XYZ file of C-alpha atoms in Angstrom:
209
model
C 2.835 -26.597 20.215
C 4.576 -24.848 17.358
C 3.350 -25.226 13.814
C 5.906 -25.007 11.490
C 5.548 -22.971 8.299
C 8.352 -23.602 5.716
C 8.159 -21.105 2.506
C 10.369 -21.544 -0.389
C 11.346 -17.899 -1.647
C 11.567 -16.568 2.160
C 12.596 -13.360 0.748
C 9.947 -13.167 -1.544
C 6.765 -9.985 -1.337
C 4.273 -12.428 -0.478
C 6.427 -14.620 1.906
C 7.725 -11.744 4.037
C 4.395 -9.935 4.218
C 2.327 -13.119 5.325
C 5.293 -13.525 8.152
C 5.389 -10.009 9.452
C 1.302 -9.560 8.846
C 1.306 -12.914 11.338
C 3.487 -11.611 13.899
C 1.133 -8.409 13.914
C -2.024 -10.244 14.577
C -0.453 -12.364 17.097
C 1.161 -9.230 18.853
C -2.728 -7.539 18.159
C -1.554 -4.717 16.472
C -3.131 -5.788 13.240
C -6.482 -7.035 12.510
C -7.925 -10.186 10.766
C -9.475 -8.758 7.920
C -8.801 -10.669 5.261
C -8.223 -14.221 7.110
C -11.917 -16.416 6.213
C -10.495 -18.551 9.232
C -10.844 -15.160 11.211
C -14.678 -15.559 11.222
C -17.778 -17.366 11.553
C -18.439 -20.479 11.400
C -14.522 -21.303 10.346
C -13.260 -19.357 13.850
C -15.575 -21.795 16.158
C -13.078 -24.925 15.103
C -9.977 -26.056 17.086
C -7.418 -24.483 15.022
C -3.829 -23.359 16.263
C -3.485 -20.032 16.833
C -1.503 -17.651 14.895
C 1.243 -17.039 17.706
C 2.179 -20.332 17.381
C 3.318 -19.833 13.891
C 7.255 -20.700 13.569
C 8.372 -19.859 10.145
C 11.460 -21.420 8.200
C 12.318 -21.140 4.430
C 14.050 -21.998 1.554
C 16.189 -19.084 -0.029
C 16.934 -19.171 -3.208
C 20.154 -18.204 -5.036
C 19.331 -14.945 -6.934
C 21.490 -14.544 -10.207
C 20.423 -11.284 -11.366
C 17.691 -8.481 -10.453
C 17.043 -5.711 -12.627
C 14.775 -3.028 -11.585
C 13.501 -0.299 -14.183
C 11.676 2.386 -12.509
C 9.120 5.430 -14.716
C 7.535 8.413 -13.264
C 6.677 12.154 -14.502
C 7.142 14.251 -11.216
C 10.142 16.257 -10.218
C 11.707 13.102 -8.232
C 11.729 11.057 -11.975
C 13.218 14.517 -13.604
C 16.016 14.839 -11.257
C 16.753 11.186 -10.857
C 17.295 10.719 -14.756
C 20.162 12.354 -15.043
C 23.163 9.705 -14.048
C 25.343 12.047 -11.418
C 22.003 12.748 -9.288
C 20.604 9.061 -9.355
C 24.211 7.283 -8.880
C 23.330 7.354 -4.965
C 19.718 5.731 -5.109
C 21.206 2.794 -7.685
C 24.018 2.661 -5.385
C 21.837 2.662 -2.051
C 19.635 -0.079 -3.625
C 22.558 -1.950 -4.833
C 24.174 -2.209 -1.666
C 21.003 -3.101 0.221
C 20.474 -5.902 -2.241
C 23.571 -7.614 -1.273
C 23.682 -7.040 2.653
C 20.006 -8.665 2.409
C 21.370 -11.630 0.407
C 24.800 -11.725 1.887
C 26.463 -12.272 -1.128
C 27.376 -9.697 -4.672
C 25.388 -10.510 -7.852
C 23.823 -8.578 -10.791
C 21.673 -5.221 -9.946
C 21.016 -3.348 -12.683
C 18.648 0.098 -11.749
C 17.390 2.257 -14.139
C 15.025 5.623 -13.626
C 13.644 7.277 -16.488
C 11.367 10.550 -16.405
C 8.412 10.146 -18.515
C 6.569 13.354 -18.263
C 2.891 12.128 -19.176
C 2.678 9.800 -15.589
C 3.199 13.078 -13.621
C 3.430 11.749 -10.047
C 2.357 8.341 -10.541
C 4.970 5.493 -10.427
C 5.505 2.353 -12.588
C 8.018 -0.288 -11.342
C 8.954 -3.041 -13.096
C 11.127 -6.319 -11.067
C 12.800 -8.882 -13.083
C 14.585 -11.220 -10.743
C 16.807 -14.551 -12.430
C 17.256 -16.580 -9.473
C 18.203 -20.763 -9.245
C 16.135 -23.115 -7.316
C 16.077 -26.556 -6.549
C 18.031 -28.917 -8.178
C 20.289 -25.603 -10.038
C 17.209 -25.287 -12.036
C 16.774 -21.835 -13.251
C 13.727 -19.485 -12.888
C 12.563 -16.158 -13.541
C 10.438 -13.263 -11.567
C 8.962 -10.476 -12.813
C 6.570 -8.307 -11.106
C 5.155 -4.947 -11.902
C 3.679 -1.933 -9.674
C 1.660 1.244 -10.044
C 0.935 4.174 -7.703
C 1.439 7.803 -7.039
C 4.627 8.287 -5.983
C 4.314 10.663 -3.541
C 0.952 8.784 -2.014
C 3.470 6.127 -1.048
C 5.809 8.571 0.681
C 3.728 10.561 2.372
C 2.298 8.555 5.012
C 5.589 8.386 6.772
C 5.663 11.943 7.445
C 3.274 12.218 9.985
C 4.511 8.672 11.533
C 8.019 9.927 11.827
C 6.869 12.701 13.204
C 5.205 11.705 16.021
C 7.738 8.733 16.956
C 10.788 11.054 16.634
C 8.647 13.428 18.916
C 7.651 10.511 21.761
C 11.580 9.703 21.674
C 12.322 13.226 22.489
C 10.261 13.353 25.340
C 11.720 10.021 26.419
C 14.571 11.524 26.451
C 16.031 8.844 23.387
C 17.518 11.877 21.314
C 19.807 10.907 18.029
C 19.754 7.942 15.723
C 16.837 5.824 16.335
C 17.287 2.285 15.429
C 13.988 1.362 16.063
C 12.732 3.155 12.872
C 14.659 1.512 10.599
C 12.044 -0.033 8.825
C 10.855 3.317 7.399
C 14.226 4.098 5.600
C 15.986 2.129 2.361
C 19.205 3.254 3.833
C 19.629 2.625 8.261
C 21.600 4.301 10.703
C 22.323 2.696 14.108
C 21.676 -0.640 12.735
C 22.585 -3.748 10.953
C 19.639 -5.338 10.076
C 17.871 -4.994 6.720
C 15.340 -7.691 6.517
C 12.741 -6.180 6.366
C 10.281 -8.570 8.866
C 13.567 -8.298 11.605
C 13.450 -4.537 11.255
C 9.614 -4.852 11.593
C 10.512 -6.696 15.144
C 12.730 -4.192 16.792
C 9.983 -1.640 16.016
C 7.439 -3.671 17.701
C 9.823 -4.373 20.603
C 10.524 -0.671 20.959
C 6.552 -0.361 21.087
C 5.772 -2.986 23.548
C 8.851 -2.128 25.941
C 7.466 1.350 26.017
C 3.855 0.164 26.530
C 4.472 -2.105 29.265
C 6.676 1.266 30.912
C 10.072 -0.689 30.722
């Protein structure tokens, strides 16, 4: 039997993390760490599994986002200056509003602050309405080396774009979309639906179909 799990801000970090992190476990390509009902004694009760997770939610109307975005490398140097960051704020602007299906308020700004070097501050501010009209705010803030983030993708990409190939599944790869801001080959930019066709590409291959 299905049990239903119905999160208000569906959209939210948190929200679409727990959904995609429970569609790993129940696919077993992710582990349990982290889940207390994942072990001893709380795993010996008769609790429903994962899989049977079915997840609805409750988006909210977002008013205004504005993102403001510091780092000292060569990516925060370059991206200062207004004619070579006009595609990222437009890229992110445009994603906002295919994800949300409707045009509101995105303000981006990148400044280069020399002292971070390559580490990364983000900072979210996100004026959205809720129940009832009522209005609410979000802010959330981030820190990490830029091009620590980045760089795990490399070798990923790599090595998928390189099983393709000898699958003989040359050109735009839809299946990767999840590791790009901007797709190719595909219309979906959610983030946990991207997540799926990745894991469908995986399992179709696995299971030799």
């Amino acid at each position: 039997m299905a049990i239903g799990v119905w999160l208000v801000g569906a959209r939210g970090n948190v929200a679409t993390l727990s959904m995609v992190g429970a569609r790993a476990v129940a696919r077993e390509v992710a582990g349990t760490t982290g889940m207390v009902t994942a072990r001893d004694p709380v795993a010996s009760l008769d609790m429903p599994p994962v899989e049977e997770f079915a997840f609805a939610g409750r988006n909210l109307r977002v008013l205004s986002r504005e993102g403001h975005n510091i780092l000292g490398n060569t990516d925060g140097l370059v991206l200062e200056e207004e004619e070579n960051g006009a595609g990222k704020i437009e890229s992110e602007g445009r994603l906002l509003e295919r994800i949300l299906g409707y045009e509101t308020h995105n303000g981006v700004r990148i400044d280069y602050t020399p002292s971070l070097g390559d580490w990364k501050t983000a900072w979210d501010h996100i004026h959205f309405e809720g129940f009832l009209g009522t209005e609410t705010k979000k802010q959330f803030t981030w820190e990490s080396s830029d091009s620590a983030l980045a760089a795990p993708l490399l070798p990923d990409l790599v090595r998928l774009v390189a099983y393709a190939d000898e699958h003989c599944e040359g050109g735009i790869q839809p299946p990767l979309a999840s590791f790009f801001k901007s797709t190719m080959g595909v219309d979906e930019h959610d983030l946990s639906g991207q997540l799926e066709l990745f894991y469908d590409y995986a399992e179709r291959h696995a299971e030799g179909r």
